[in-house]
mmCIF file of C-alpha atoms in Angstrom:
data_model
loop_
_atom_site.group_PDB
_atom_site.id
_atom_site.type_symbol
_atom_site.label_atom_id
_atom_site.label_comp_id
_atom_site.label_asym_id
_atom_site.label_seq_id
_atom_site.Cartn_x
_atom_site.Cartn_y
_atom_site.Cartn_z
ATOM 1 C CA ARG A 52 -25.174 -15.088 19.569
ATOM 2 C CA LYS A 53 -22.814 -14.223 16.895
ATOM 3 C CA GLU A 54 -22.762 -17.042 14.553
ATOM 4 C CA VAL A 55 -18.489 -16.856 14.591
ATOM 5 C CA GLU A 56 -16.663 -15.587 17.335
ATOM 6 C CA GLN A 57 -13.653 -14.701 18.162
ATOM 7 C CA ASP A 58 -11.475 -12.873 20.776
ATOM 8 C CA PRO A 59 -10.218 -9.689 18.415
ATOM 9 C CA GLY A 60 -7.310 -9.348 20.203
ATOM 10 C CA PRO A 61 -4.423 -8.259 19.566
ATOM 11 C CA PHE A 62 -2.280 -11.138 20.573
ATOM 12 C CA ASN A 63 1.392 -9.221 20.975
ATOM 13 C CA VAL A 64 3.818 -12.433 20.749
ATOM 14 C CA PRO A 65 7.748 -12.423 20.906
ATOM 15 C CA GLU A 66 9.183 -13.957 18.015
ATOM 16 C CA GLY A 67 9.923 -17.390 18.306
ATOM 17 C CA ALA A 68 7.629 -18.228 20.587
ATOM 18 C CA THR A 69 4.108 -20.548 20.058
ATOM 19 C CA VAL A 70 0.542 -18.781 20.099
ATOM 20 C CA ALA A 71 -2.852 -20.093 20.424
ATOM 21 C CA PHE A 72 -6.006 -18.956 19.945
ATOM 22 C CA ASN A 73 -9.889 -20.428 19.878
ATOM 23 C CA CYS A 74 -12.956 -19.365 18.125
ATOM 24 C CA THR A 75 -16.627 -20.384 18.161
ATOM 25 C CA TYR A 76 -19.565 -21.488 15.967
ATOM 26 C CA SER A 77 -22.648 -21.088 16.821
ATOM 27 C CA ASN A 78 -24.357 -23.521 13.782
ATOM 28 C CA SER A 79 -24.151 -26.818 14.867
ATOM 29 C CA ALA A 80 -24.723 -28.007 10.524
ATOM 30 C CA SER A 81 -21.695 -26.369 9.692
ATOM 31 C CA GLN A 82 -19.206 -28.666 7.485
ATOM 32 C CA SER A 83 -16.483 -27.247 6.705
ATOM 33 C CA PHE A 84 -13.890 -24.874 8.791
ATOM 34 C CA PHE A 85 -10.662 -22.974 7.741
ATOM 35 C CA TRP A 86 -8.259 -20.492 8.942
ATOM 36 C CA TYR A 87 -7.843 -17.681 6.576
ATOM 37 C CA ARG A 88 -5.484 -14.883 7.462
ATOM 38 C CA GLN A 89 -5.845 -11.282 6.786
ATOM 39 C CA ASP A 90 -3.529 -8.564 6.356
ATOM 40 C CA CYS A 91 -4.355 -4.473 6.753
ATOM 41 C CA ARG A 92 -6.382 -4.070 3.777
ATOM 42 C CA LYS A 93 -6.165 -7.289 1.436
ATOM 43 C CA GLU A 94 -7.764 -10.506 0.828
ATOM 44 C CA PRO A 95 -8.401 -13.117 2.976
ATOM 45 C CA LYS A 96 -5.993 -16.234 2.128
ATOM 46 C CA LEU A 97 -6.515 -19.520 2.962
ATOM 47 C CA LEU A 98 -3.901 -20.518 5.499
ATOM 48 C CA MET A 99 -5.489 -24.291 6.023
ATOM 49 C CA SER A 100 -8.664 -26.657 6.378
ATOM 50 C CA VAL A 101 -9.505 -27.570 9.271
ATOM 51 C CA TYR A 102 -10.314 -31.456 9.431
ATOM 52 C CA SER A 103 -11.855 -33.551 12.110
ATOM 53 C CA SER A 104 -8.832 -35.227 13.847
ATOM 54 C CA GLY A 105 -6.896 -32.250 13.755
ATOM 55 C CA ASN A 106 -4.028 -31.123 10.885
ATOM 56 C CA GLU A 107 -0.999 -29.592 10.805
ATOM 57 C CA ASP A 108 0.797 -27.700 8.266
ATOM 58 C CA GLY A 109 4.331 -26.669 8.955
ATOM 59 C CA ARG A 110 4.332 -24.466 12.199
ATOM 60 C CA PHE A 111 0.798 -24.394 11.506
ATOM 61 C CA THR A 112 -2.155 -26.602 14.170
ATOM 62 C CA ALA A 113 -5.551 -26.116 13.890
ATOM 63 C CA GLN A 114 -8.043 -28.430 15.773
ATOM 64 C CA LEU A 115 -11.394 -28.486 15.716
ATOM 65 C CA ASN A 116 -13.686 -29.594 18.604
ATOM 66 C CA ARG A 117 -17.526 -30.359 17.066
ATOM 67 C CA ALA A 118 -19.346 -31.174 20.246
ATOM 68 C CA SER A 119 -17.842 -27.692 22.155
ATOM 69 C CA GLN A 120 -18.038 -25.939 18.569
ATOM 70 C CA TYR A 121 -15.183 -24.715 18.407
ATOM 71 C CA ILE A 122 -11.569 -24.518 16.473
ATOM 72 C CA SER A 123 -8.055 -23.681 17.397
ATOM 73 C CA LEU A 124 -5.244 -22.763 15.595
ATOM 74 C CA LEU A 125 -1.604 -22.631 17.463
ATOM 75 C CA ILE A 126 1.162 -21.052 15.642
ATOM 76 C CA ARG A 127 4.842 -22.569 17.225
ATOM 77 C CA ASP A 128 8.332 -20.541 16.416
ATOM 78 C CA SER A 129 6.349 -17.289 15.123
ATOM 79 C CA LYS A 130 7.863 -15.069 12.868
ATOM 80 C CA LEU A 131 7.332 -11.588 12.372
ATOM 81 C CA SER A 132 5.581 -12.302 8.836
ATOM 82 C CA ASP A 133 3.007 -13.968 10.740
ATOM 83 C CA SER A 134 1.758 -11.034 11.985
ATOM 84 C CA ALA A 135 -1.635 -10.358 11.083
ATOM 85 C CA THR A 136 -5.715 -10.718 11.336
ATOM 86 C CA TYR A 137 -6.281 -14.389 11.131
ATOM 87 C CA LEU A 138 -9.897 -15.523 10.581
ATOM 88 C CA CYS A 139 -12.009 -18.171 11.681
ATOM 89 C CA VAL A 140 -14.595 -19.406 8.677
ATOM 90 C CA VAL A 141 -17.101 -21.785 8.722
ATOM 91 C CA LYS A 142 -19.571 -23.396 6.187
ATOM 92 C CA ALA A 143 -22.751 -25.176 6.607
ATOM 93 C CA ALA A 144 -24.307 -26.945 3.513
ATOM 94 C CA GLY A 145 -24.940 -23.880 1.552
ATOM 95 C CA ASN A 146 -22.130 -22.321 -0.332
ATOM 96 C CA LYS A 147 -21.619 -19.098 1.891
ATOM 97 C CA LEU A 148 -18.817 -19.136 3.749
ATOM 98 C CA THR A 149 -19.523 -17.011 7.793
ATOM 99 C CA PHE A 150 -16.349 -15.509 8.725
ATOM 100 C CA GLY A 151 -15.475 -14.823 12.356
ATOM 101 C CA GLY A 152 -14.158 -10.936 12.798
ATOM 102 C CA GLY A 153 -10.447 -12.032 13.210
ATOM 103 C CA THR A 154 -8.096 -11.904 15.338
ATOM 104 C CA ARG A 155 -4.846 -9.809 15.510
ATOM 105 C CA VAL A 156 -1.584 -11.013 16.265
ATOM 106 C CA LEU A 157 1.363 -9.354 16.256
ATOM 107 C CA VAL A 158 4.660 -10.951 16.598
ATOM 108 C CA LYS A 159 7.865 -8.509 17.762
ATOM 109 C CA PRO A 160 11.337 -8.597 18.036
ATOM 110 C CA GLU B 221 -0.049 -20.178 -9.285
ATOM 111 C CA PRO B 222 -3.512 -19.605 -11.351
ATOM 112 C CA GLU B 223 -5.777 -16.584 -9.201
ATOM 113 C CA VAL B 224 -8.551 -14.190 -8.981
ATOM 114 C CA THR B 225 -8.265 -11.415 -10.352
ATOM 115 C CA GLN B 226 -10.581 -8.399 -10.071
ATOM 116 C CA THR B 227 -10.744 -4.869 -11.364
ATOM 117 C CA PRO B 228 -11.018 -1.464 -10.802
ATOM 118 C CA SER B 229 -8.567 -1.903 -7.255
ATOM 119 C CA HIS B 230 -9.956 1.499 -6.442
ATOM 120 C CA GLN B 231 -13.500 2.616 -8.139
ATOM 121 C CA VAL B 232 -15.028 6.340 -6.576
ATOM 122 C CA THR B 233 -18.284 7.165 -7.606
ATOM 123 C CA GLN B 234 -21.641 9.372 -6.867
ATOM 124 C CA MET B 235 -23.722 8.533 -4.750
ATOM 125 C CA GLY B 236 -26.926 7.073 -6.628
ATOM 126 C CA GLN B 237 -25.081 6.331 -9.921
ATOM 127 C CA GLU B 238 -24.323 2.482 -10.856
ATOM 128 C CA VAL B 239 -21.120 1.096 -11.087
ATOM 129 C CA ILE B 240 -19.982 -2.404 -12.014
ATOM 130 C CA LEU B 241 -16.970 -4.204 -10.359
ATOM 131 C CA ARG B 242 -15.864 -7.312 -12.305
ATOM 132 C CA CYS B 243 -13.603 -10.650 -11.545
ATOM 133 C CA VAL B 244 -11.658 -13.202 -13.416
ATOM 134 C CA PRO B 245 -11.845 -16.446 -11.540
ATOM 135 C CA ILE B 246 -9.430 -18.906 -11.512
ATOM 136 C CA SER B 247 -10.001 -20.816 -15.153
ATOM 137 C CA ASN B 248 -11.328 -24.879 -13.858
ATOM 138 C CA HIS B 249 -13.569 -23.446 -10.911
ATOM 139 C CA LEU B 250 -16.909 -23.527 -11.080
ATOM 140 C CA TYR B 251 -18.521 -21.313 -8.425
ATOM 141 C CA PHE B 252 -18.235 -17.752 -8.183
ATOM 142 C CA TYR B 253 -18.874 -15.298 -4.996
ATOM 143 C CA TRP B 254 -19.025 -12.001 -4.283
ATOM 144 C CA TYR B 255 -18.229 -10.551 -0.611
ATOM 145 C CA ARG B 256 -17.973 -7.725 1.249
ATOM 146 C CA GLN B 257 -15.927 -5.842 3.923
ATOM 147 C CA ILE B 258 -16.902 -2.234 5.449
ATOM 148 C CA LEU B 259 -13.842 -0.761 6.900
ATOM 149 C CA GLY B 260 -12.935 -2.247 10.423
ATOM 150 C CA GLN B 261 -15.570 -5.083 10.374
ATOM 151 C CA LYS B 262 -15.939 -8.449 8.905
ATOM 152 C CA VAL B 263 -16.134 -9.905 5.915
ATOM 153 C CA GLU B 264 -19.937 -10.625 4.793
ATOM 154 C CA PHE B 265 -21.790 -13.180 1.776
ATOM 155 C CA LEU B 266 -23.575 -11.512 -0.217
ATOM 156 C CA VAL B 267 -24.049 -14.137 -3.426
ATOM 157 C CA SER B 268 -22.898 -17.367 -4.845
ATOM 158 C CA PHE B 269 -23.511 -18.233 -8.568
ATOM 159 C CA TYR B 270 -23.684 -21.673 -10.286
ATOM 160 C CA ASN B 271 -24.012 -23.207 -13.585
ATOM 161 C CA ASN B 272 -25.165 -19.383 -14.784
ATOM 162 C CA GLU B 273 -27.370 -18.486 -11.715
ATOM 163 C CA ILE B 274 -27.607 -17.786 -8.659
ATOM 164 C CA SER B 275 -27.280 -20.228 -6.011
ATOM 165 C CA GLU B 276 -27.175 -18.670 -2.809
ATOM 166 C CA LYS B 277 -27.826 -14.573 -1.364
ATOM 167 C CA SER B 278 -27.352 -12.937 1.795
ATOM 168 C CA GLU B 279 -30.483 -9.999 3.211
ATOM 169 C CA ILE B 280 -27.195 -7.655 1.736
ATOM 170 C CA PHE B 281 -28.046 -8.659 -2.058
ATOM 171 C CA ASP B 282 -31.151 -6.594 -2.889
ATOM 172 C CA ASP B 283 -32.621 -5.815 -5.481
ATOM 173 C CA GLN B 284 -30.141 -2.865 -5.958
ATOM 174 C CA PHE B 285 -27.529 -5.708 -6.432
ATOM 175 C CA SER B 286 -27.221 -8.229 -9.577
ATOM 176 C CA VAL B 287 -24.438 -10.461 -10.676
ATOM 177 C CA GLU B 288 -23.802 -11.585 -14.561
ATOM 178 C CA ARG B 289 -21.542 -13.900 -16.224
ATOM 179 C CA PRO B 290 -21.372 -12.066 -19.677
ATOM 180 C CA ASP B 291 -18.746 -14.728 -20.901
ATOM 181 C CA GLY B 292 -16.822 -17.409 -20.462
ATOM 182 C CA SER B 293 -13.787 -15.679 -18.183
ATOM 183 C CA ASN B 294 -15.795 -12.423 -16.127
ATOM 184 C CA PHE B 295 -18.167 -12.481 -13.328
ATOM 185 C CA THR B 296 -19.825 -9.007 -12.651
ATOM 186 C CA LEU B 297 -21.109 -7.522 -9.582
ATOM 187 C CA LYS B 298 -23.519 -4.403 -10.652
ATOM 188 C CA ILE B 299 -24.702 -1.971 -7.895
ATOM 189 C CA ARG B 300 -28.065 0.104 -10.007
ATOM 190 C CA SER B 301 -27.976 3.057 -7.413
ATOM 191 C CA THR B 302 -25.047 3.266 -5.529
ATOM 192 C CA LYS B 303 -25.812 3.935 -1.145
ATOM 193 C CA LEU B 304 -22.804 5.849 0.854
ATOM 194 C CA GLU B 305 -23.639 2.686 3.126
ATOM 195 C CA ASP B 306 -22.395 0.269 -0.263
ATOM 196 C CA SER B 307 -18.803 2.007 0.562
ATOM 197 C CA ALA B 308 -16.432 -1.374 1.339
ATOM 198 C CA MET B 309 -14.216 -3.562 0.528
ATOM 199 C CA TYR B 310 -15.426 -5.994 -2.415
ATOM 200 C CA PHE B 311 -13.829 -9.310 -2.629
ATOM 201 C CA CYS B 312 -14.868 -11.628 -5.642
ATOM 202 C CA ALA B 313 -13.973 -15.301 -5.108
ATOM 203 C CA SER B 314 -13.889 -18.378 -6.578
ATOM 204 C CA SER B 315 -14.263 -22.691 -5.721
ATOM 205 C CA VAL B 316 -14.126 -25.710 -7.615
ATOM 206 C CA GLN B 317 -16.962 -26.990 -6.114
ATOM 207 C CA GLY B 318 -19.506 -25.478 -3.788
ATOM 208 C CA HIS B 319 -22.317 -27.553 -2.882
ATOM 209 C CA GLY B 320 -22.595 -29.977 0.589
ATOM 210 C CA LEU B 321 -19.773 -31.726 2.528
ATOM 211 C CA SER B 322 -17.349 -29.880 0.098
ATOM 212 C CA ASN B 323 -14.413 -29.119 2.177
ATOM 213 C CA GLN B 324 -12.858 -27.336 -1.406
ATOM 214 C CA PRO B 325 -11.493 -23.827 0.031
ATOM 215 C CA GLN B 326 -12.447 -20.115 -1.803
ATOM 216 C CA HIS B 327 -9.780 -18.684 -3.176
ATOM 217 C CA PHE B 328 -10.027 -14.568 -3.236
ATOM 218 C CA GLY B 329 -8.885 -11.685 -5.616
ATOM 219 C CA ASP B 330 -7.206 -8.870 -3.903
ATOM 220 C CA GLY B 331 -10.978 -6.276 -4.093
ATOM 221 C CA THR B 332 -11.671 -3.970 -5.539
ATOM 222 C CA ARG B 333 -12.624 -0.601 -3.017
ATOM 223 C CA LEU B 334 -15.690 1.093 -3.939
ATOM 224 C CA SER B 335 -15.799 4.849 -2.095
ATOM 225 C CA ILE B 336 -19.209 6.232 -2.087
ATOM 226 C CA LEU B 337 -19.670 10.380 -2.407
#
């Protein structure tokens, strides 16, 4: 089983619509969770950290379900600039970040 | 906003040659990392570095790889004898804290594209 698993997509989303997707992780000792976004051939950029109680940052909402070992990201009122690959990232007690393969989102006018 | 900077942006090297990739982490950060991303694949952890020593490394980080912080600002990754399969994007990252329950995120540089011929 992959350490961090994501639906690769693409999710084709009309501008203004809502899109949501999940990721699952296999290591029950994982402690920290993040969503990064990556544009084509660019570096991963932190979108948001994910907290146990769930958290929101503008149009983005992240949820964590430790029992089922999954994390979700919801994007409301999608903009064309939201088109990117969204990386689910997990950290256990050490230093290393473990990345999922990414979910590609394409927002279309 | 402070950022991680990497040089060069693109490095082309003959197989078997040594290559050094350079990074300047964010100035108040204490933990430094190297990751790589082979084209079309996921980002993979290579190594983390704290207090002038390696704190964690992956199976990818074999004897051909080394890291160094030669002065107060630079953090380098050296590949001693490059192979074709070393072709990838290499990202440097840094964070304020690293270990344990820290939720401090890692901030990435814009990468060095390494092409081995």
